[in-house]
CSV table of N, CA and C in Angstrom, one decimal:
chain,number,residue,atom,x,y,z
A,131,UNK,N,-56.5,58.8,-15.2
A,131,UNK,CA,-55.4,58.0,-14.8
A,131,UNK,C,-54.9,57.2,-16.0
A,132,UNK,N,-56.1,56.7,-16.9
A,132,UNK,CA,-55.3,56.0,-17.9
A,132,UNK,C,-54.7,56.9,-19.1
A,133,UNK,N,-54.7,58.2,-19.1
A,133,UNK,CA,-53.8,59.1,-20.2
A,133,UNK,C,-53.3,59.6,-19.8
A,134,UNK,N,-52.3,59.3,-20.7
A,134,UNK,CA,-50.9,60.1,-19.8
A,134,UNK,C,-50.5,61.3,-19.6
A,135,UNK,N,-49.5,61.8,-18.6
A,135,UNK,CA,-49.4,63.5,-18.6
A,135,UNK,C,-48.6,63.6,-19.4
A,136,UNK,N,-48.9,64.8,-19.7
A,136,UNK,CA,-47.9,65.8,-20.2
A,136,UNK,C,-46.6,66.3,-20.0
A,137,UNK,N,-45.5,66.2,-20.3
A,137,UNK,CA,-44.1,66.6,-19.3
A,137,UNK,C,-43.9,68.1,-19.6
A,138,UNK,N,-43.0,68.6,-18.7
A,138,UNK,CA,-43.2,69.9,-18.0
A,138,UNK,C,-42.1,70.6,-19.2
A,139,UNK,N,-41.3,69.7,-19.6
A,139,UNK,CA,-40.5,70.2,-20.7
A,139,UNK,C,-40.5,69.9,-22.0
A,140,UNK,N,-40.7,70.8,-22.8
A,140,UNK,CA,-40.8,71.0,-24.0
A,140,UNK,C,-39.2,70.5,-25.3
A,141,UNK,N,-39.3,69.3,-25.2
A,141,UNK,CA,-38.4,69.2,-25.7
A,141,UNK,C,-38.7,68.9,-27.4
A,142,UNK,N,-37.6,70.3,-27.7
A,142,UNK,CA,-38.0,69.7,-29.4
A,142,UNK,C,-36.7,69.8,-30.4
A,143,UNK,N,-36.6,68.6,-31.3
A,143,UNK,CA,-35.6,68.3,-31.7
A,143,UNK,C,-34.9,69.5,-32.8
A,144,UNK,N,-33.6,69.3,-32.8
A,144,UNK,CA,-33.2,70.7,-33.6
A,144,UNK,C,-32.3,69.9,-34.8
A,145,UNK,N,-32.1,68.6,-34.8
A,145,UNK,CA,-31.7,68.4,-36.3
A,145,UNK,C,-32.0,67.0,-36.6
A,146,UNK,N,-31.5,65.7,-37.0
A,146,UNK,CA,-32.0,64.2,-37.8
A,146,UNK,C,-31.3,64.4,-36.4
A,147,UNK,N,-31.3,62.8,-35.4
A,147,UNK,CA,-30.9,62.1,-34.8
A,147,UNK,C,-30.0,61.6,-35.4
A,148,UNK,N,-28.3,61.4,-34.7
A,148,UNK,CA,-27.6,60.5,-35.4
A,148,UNK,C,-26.8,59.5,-34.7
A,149,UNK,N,-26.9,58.1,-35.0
A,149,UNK,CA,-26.3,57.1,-34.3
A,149,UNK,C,-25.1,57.7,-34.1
A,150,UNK,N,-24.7,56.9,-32.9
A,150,UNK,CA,-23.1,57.2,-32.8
A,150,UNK,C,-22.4,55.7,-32.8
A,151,UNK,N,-21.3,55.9,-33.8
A,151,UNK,CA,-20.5,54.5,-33.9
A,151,UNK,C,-19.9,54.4,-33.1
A,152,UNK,N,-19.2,52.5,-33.3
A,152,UNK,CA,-18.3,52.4,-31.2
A,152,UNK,C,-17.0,53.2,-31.7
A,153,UNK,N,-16.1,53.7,-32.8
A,153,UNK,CA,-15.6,54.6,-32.9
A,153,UNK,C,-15.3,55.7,-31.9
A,154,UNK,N,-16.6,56.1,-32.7
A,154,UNK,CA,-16.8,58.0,-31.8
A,154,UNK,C,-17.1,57.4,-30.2
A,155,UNK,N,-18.0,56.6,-30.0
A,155,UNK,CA,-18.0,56.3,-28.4
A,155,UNK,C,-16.4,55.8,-27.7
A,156,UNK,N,-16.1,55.0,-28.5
A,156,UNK,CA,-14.4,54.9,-27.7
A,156,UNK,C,-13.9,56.2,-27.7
A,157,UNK,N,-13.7,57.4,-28.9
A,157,UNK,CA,-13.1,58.5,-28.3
A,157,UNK,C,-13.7,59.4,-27.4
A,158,UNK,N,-15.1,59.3,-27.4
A,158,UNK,CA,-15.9,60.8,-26.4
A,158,UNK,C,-15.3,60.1,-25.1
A,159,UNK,N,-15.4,58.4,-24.7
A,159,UNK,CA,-14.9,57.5,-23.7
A,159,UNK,C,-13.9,58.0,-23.1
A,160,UNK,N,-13.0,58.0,-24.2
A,160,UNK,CA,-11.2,58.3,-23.8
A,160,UNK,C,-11.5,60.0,-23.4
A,161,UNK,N,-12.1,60.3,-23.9
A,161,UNK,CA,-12.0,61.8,-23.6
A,161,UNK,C,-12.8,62.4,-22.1
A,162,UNK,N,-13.4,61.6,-21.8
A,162,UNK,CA,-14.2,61.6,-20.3
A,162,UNK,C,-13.5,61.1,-19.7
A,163,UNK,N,-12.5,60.0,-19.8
A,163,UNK,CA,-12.0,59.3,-18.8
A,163,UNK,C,-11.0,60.3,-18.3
A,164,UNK,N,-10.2,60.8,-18.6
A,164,UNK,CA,-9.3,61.8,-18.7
A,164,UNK,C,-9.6,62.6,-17.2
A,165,UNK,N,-10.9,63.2,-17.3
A,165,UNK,CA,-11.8,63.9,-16.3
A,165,UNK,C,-11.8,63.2,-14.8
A,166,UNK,N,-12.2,62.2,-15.2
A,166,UNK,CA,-12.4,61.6,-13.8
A,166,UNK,C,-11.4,61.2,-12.9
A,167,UNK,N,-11.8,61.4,-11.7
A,167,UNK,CA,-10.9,60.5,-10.3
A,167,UNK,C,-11.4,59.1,-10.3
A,168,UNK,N,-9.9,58.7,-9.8
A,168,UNK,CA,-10.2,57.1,-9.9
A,168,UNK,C,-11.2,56.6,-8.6
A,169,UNK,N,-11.8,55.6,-9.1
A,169,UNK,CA,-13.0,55.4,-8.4
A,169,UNK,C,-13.7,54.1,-9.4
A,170,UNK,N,-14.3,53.4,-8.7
A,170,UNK,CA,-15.5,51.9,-9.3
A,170,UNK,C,-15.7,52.1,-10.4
A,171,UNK,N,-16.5,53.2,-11.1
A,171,UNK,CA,-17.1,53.6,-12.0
A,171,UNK,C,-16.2,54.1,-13.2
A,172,UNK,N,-15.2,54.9,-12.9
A,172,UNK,CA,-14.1,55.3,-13.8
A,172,UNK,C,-13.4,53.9,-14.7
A,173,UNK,N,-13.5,53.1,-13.5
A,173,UNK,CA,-12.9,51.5,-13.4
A,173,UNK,C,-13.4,50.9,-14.4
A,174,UNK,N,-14.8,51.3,-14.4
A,174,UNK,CA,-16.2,50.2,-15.2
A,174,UNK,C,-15.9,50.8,-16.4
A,175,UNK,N,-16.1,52.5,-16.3
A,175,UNK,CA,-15.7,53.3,-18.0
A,175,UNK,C,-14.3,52.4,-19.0
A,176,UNK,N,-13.5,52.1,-17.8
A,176,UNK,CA,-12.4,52.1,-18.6
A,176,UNK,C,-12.1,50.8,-19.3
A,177,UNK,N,-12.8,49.9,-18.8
A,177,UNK,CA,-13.0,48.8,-19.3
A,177,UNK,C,-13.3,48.7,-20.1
A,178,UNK,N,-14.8,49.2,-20.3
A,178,UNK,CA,-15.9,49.2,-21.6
A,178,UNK,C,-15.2,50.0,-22.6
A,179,UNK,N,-14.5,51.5,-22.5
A,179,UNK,CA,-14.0,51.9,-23.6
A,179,UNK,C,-12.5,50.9,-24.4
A,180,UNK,N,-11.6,50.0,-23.1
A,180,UNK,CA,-11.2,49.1,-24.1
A,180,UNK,C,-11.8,47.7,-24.8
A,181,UNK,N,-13.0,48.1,-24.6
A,181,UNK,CA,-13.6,46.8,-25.2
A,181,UNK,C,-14.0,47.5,-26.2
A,182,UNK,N,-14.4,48.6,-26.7
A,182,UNK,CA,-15.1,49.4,-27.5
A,182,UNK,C,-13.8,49.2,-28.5
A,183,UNK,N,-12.5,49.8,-27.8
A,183,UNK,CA,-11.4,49.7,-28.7
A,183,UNK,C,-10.7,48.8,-29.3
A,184,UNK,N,-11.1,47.6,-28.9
A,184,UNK,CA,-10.3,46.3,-29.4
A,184,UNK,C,-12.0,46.1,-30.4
A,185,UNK,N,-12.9,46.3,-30.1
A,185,UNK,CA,-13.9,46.2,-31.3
A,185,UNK,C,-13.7,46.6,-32.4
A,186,UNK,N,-13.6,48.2,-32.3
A,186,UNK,CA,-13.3,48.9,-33.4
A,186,UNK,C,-11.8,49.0,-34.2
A,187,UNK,N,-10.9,48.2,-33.0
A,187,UNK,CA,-9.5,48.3,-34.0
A,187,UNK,C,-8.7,49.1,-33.2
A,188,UNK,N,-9.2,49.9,-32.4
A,188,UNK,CA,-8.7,51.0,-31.9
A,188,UNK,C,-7.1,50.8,-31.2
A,189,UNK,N,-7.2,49.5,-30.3
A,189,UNK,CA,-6.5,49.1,-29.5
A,189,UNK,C,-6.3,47.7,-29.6
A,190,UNK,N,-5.1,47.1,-30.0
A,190,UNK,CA,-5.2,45.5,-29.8
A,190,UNK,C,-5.7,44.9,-28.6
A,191,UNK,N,-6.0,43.8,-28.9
A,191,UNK,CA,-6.7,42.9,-28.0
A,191,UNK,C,-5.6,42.8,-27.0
A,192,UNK,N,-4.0,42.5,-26.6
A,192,UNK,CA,-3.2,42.3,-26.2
A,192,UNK,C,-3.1,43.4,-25.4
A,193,UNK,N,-3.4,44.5,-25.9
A,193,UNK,CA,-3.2,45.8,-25.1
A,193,UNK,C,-4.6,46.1,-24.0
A,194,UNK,N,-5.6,45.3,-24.4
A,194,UNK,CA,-6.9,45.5,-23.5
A,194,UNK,C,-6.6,44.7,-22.4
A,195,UNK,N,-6.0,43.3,-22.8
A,195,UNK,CA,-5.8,42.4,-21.6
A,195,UNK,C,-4.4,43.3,-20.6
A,196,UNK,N,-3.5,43.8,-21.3
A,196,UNK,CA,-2.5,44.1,-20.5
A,196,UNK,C,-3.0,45.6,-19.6
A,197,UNK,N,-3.8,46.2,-20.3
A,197,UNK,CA,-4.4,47.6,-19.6
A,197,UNK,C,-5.4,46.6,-17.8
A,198,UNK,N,-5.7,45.9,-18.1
A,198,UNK,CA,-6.4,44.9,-17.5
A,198,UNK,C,-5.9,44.2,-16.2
A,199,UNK,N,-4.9,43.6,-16.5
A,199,UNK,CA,-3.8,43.6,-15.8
A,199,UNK,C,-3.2,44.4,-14.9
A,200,UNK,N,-3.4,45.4,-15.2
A,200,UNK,CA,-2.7,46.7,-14.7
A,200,UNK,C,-3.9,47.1,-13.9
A,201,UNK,N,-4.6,47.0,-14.2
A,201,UNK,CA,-5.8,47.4,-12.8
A,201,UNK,C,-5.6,46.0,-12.1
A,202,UNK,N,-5.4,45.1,-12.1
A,202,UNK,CA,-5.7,44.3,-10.9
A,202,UNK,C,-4.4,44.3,-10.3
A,203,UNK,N,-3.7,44.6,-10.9
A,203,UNK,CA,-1.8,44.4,-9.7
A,203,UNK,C,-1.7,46.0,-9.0
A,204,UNK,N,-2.3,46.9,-9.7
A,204,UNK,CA,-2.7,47.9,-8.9
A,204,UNK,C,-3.7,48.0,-7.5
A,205,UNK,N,-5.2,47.8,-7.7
A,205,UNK,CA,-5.7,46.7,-6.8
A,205,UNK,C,-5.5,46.2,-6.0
A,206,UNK,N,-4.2,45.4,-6.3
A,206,UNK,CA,-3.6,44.3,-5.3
A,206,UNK,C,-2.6,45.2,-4.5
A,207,UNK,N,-2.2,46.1,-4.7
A,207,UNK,CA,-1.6,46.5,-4.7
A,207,UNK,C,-1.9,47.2,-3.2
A,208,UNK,N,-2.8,48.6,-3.9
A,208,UNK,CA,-3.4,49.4,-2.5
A,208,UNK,C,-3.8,48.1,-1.9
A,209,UNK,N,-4.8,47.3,-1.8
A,209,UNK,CA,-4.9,46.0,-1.0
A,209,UNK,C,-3.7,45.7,0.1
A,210,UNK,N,-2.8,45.7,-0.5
A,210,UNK,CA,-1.7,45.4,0.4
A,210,UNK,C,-1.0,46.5,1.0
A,211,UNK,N,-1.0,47.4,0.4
A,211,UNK,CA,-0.8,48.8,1.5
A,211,UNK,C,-1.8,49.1,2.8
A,212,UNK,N,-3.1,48.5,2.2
A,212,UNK,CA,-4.2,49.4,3.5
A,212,UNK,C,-3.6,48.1,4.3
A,213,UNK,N,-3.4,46.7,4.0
A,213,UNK,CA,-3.2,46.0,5.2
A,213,UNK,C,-1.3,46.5,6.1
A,214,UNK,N,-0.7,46.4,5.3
A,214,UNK,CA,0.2,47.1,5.7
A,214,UNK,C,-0.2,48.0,7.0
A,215,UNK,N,-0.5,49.0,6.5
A,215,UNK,CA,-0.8,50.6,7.3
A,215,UNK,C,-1.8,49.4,8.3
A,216,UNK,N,-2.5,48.9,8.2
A,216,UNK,CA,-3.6,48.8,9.4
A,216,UNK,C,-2.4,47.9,10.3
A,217,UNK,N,-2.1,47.1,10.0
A,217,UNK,CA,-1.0,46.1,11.1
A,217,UNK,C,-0.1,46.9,11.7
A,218,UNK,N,0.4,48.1,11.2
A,218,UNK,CA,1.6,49.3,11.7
A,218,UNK,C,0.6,49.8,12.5
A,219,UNK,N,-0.7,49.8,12.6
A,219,UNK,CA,-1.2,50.9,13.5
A,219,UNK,C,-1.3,49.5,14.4
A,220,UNK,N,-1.9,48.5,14.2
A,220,UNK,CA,-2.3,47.3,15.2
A,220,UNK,C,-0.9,47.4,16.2
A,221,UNK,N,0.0,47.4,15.5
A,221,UNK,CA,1.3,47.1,16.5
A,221,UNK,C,1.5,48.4,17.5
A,222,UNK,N,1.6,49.5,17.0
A,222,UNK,CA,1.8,50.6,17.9
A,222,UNK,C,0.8,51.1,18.8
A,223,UNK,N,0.0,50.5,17.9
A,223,UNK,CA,-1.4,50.6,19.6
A,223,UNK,C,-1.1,49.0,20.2
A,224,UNK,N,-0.7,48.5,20.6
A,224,UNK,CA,-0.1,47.3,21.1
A,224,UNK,C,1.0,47.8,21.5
A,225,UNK,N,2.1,48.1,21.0
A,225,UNK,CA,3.2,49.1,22.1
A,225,UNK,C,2.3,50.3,23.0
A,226,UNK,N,2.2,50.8,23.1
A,226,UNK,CA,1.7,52.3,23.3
A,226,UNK,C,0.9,51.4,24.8
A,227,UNK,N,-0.3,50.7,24.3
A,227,UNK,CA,-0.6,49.5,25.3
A,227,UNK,C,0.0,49.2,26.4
A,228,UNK,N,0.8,48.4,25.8
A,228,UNK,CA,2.3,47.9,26.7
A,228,UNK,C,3.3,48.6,27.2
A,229,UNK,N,3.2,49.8,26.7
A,229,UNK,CA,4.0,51.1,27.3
A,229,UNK,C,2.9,52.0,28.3
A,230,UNK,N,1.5,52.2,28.4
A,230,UNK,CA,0.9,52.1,29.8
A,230,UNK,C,1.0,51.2,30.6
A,231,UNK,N,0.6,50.0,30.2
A,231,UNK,CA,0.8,48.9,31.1
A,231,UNK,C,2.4,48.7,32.4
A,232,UNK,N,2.8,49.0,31.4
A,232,UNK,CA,4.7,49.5,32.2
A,232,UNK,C,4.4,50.3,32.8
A,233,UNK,N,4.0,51.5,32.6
A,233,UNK,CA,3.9,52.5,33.6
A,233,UNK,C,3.4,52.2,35.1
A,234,UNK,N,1.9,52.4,34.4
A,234,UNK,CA,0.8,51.8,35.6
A,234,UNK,C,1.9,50.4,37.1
A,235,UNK,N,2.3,49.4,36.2
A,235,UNK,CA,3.1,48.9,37.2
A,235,UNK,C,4.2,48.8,38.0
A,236,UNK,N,4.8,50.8,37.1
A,236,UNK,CA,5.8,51.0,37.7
A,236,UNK,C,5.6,52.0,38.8
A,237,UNK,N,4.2,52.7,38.9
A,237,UNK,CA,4.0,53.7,39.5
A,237,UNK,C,3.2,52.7,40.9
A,238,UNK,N,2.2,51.6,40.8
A,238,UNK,CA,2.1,50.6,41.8
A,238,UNK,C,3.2,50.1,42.8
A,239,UNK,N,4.4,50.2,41.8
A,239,UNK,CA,5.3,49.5,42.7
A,239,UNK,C,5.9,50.5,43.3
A,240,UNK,N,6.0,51.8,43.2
A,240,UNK,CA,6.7,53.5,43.5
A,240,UNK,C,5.8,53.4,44.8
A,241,UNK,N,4.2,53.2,45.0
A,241,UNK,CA,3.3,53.5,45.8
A,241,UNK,C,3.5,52.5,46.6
A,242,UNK,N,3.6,51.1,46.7
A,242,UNK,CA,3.9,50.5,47.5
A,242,UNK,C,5.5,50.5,48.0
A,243,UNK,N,6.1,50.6,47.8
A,243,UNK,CA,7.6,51.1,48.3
A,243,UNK,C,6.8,52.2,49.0
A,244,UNK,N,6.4,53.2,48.9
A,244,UNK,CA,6.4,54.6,49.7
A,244,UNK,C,5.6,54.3,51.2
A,245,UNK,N,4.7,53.3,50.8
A,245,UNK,CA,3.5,52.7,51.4
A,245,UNK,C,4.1,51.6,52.2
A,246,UNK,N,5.5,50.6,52.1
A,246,UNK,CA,5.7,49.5,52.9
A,246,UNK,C,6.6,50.2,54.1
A,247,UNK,N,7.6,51.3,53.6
A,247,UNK,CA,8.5,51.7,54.5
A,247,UNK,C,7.7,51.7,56.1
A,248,UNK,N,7.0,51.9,55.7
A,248,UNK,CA,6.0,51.8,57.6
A,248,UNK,C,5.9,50.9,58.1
A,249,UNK,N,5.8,49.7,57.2
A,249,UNK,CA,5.5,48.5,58.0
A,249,UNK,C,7.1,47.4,57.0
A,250,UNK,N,7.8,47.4,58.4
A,250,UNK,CA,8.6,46.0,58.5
A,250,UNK,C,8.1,44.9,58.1
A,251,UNK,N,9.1,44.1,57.4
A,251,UNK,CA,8.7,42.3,57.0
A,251,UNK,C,7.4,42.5,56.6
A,252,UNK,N,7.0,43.6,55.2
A,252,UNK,CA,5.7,43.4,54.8
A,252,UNK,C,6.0,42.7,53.4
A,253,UNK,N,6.6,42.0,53.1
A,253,UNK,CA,6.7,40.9,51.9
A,253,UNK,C,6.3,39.7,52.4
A,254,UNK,N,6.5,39.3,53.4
A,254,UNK,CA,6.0,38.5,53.6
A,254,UNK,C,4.4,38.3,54.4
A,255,UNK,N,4.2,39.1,54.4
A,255,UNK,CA,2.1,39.8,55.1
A,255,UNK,C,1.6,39.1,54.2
A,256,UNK,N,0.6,38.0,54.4
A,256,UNK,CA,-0.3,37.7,53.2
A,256,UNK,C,-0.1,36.8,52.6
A,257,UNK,N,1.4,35.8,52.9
A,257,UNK,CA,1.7,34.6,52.3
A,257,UNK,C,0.7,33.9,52.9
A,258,UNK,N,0.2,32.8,52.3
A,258,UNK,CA,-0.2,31.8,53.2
A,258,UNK,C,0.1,30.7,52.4
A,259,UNK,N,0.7,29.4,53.5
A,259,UNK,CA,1.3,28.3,53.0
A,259,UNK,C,0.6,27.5,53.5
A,260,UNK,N,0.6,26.3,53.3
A,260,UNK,CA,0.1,25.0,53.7
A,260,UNK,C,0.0,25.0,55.1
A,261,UNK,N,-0.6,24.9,56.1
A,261,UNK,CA,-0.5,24.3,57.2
A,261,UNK,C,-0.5,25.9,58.3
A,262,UNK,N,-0.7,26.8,57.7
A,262,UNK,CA,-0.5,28.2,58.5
A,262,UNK,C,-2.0,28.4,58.2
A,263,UNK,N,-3.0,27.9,58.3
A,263,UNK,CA,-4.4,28.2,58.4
A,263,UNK,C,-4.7,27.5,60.2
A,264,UNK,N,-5.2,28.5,61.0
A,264,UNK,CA,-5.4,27.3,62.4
A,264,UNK,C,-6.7,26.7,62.1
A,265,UNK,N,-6.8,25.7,62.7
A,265,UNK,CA,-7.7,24.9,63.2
A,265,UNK,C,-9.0,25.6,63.3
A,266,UNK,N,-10.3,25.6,62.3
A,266,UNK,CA,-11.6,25.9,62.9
A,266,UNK,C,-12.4,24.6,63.5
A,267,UNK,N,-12.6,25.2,64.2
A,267,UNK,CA,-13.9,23.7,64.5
A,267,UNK,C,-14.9,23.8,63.9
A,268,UNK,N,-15.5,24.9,63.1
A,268,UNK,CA,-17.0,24.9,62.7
A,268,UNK,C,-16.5,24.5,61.2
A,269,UNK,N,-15.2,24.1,60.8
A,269,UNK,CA,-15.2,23.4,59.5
A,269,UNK,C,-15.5,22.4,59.4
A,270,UNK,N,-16.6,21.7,58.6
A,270,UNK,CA,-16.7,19.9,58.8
A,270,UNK,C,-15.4,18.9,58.7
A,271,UNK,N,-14.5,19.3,57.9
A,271,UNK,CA,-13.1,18.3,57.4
A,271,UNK,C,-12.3,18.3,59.2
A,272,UNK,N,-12.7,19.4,59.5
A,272,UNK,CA,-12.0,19.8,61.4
A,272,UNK,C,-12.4,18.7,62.4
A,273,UNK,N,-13.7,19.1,61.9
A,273,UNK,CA,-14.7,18.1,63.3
A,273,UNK,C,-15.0,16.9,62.7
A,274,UNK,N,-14.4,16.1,61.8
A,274,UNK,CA,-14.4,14.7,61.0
A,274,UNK,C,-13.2,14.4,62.2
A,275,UNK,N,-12.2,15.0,61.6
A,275,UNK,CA,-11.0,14.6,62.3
A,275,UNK,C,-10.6,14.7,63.8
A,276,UNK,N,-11.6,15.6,64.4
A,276,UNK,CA,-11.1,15.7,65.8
A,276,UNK,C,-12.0,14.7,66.9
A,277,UNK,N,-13.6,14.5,65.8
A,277,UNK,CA,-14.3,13.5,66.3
A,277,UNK,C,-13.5,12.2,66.0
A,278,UNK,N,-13.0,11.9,65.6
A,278,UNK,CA,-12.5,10.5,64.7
A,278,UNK,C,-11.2,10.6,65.8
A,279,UNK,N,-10.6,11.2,66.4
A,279,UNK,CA,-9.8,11.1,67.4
A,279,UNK,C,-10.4,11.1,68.4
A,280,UNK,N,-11.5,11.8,68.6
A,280,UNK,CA,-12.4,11.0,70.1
A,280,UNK,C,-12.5,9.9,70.3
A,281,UNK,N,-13.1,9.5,69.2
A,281,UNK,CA,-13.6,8.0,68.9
A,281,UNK,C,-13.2,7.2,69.6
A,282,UNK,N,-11.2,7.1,69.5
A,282,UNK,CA,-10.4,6.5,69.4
A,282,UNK,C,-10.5,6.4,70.7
């Protein structure tokens, strides 16, 4: 366990190792970015290769901030589209809603129409007003008051 393995691949060098300057790295940069779909990481590339570029000269500094710029009002941008699109859908599922809701209470009211014709003076079935409850006696407020006139 304390020596180490062996790796399974044979790697062996075929010329001197050579540094790469931020030069060559801002162009192989630019030349990958090219490739990619936009996404986080492309985002992160693109940054670092204008930092690479205002290092090396490549790109003024004024152009790294304005490239910079331009991703965040873009950004802001979709940001405000996905909210857009989601409140358009919030609302028409909110109609759509309110447009069953209509229905449902127009087809209740179709079914009671078909349903009242049988029974006369059914608007008023079921009112109850003040003083149209009769008299129980087994309510205590009843028998307070009817005792309380015995009394008398």
């Amino acid at each position: 366990m304390d020596k180490p393995l062996n790796s399974p691949l044979l790697i062996e060098p075929i010329g001197r190792p050579t540094k790469l300057s931020p030069a060559a790295t801002f162009s192989h940069l630019q030349n990958f970015l090219v490739a990619l779909p936009p996404s986080p990481s492309r985002t992160q590339l693109e940054r670092l290769a204008d930092a690479l570029g205002v290092e090396t000269g490549a790109i003024a500094p004024s152009e790294g901030e304005r490239r910079e710029a331009e991703r965040i009002a873009a950004r802001n941008a979709a940001r405000a589209e996905r909210r857009a699109k989601r409140e358009a859908e919030r609302i028409a599922a909110e109609a759509e809603e309110a447009a069953k809701l209509e229905q449902q209470l127009e087809e209740d009211d179709e079914e009671e129409e078909e349903d009242g014709e049988a029974f006369e003076g059914d608007e008023t079935m079921g009112d109850i007003e003040y003083g149209d409850v009769p008299d129980d006696e087994d309510e205590p407020d009843n028998r307070e008051g009817k005792d309380a006139e015995d009394d008398e």
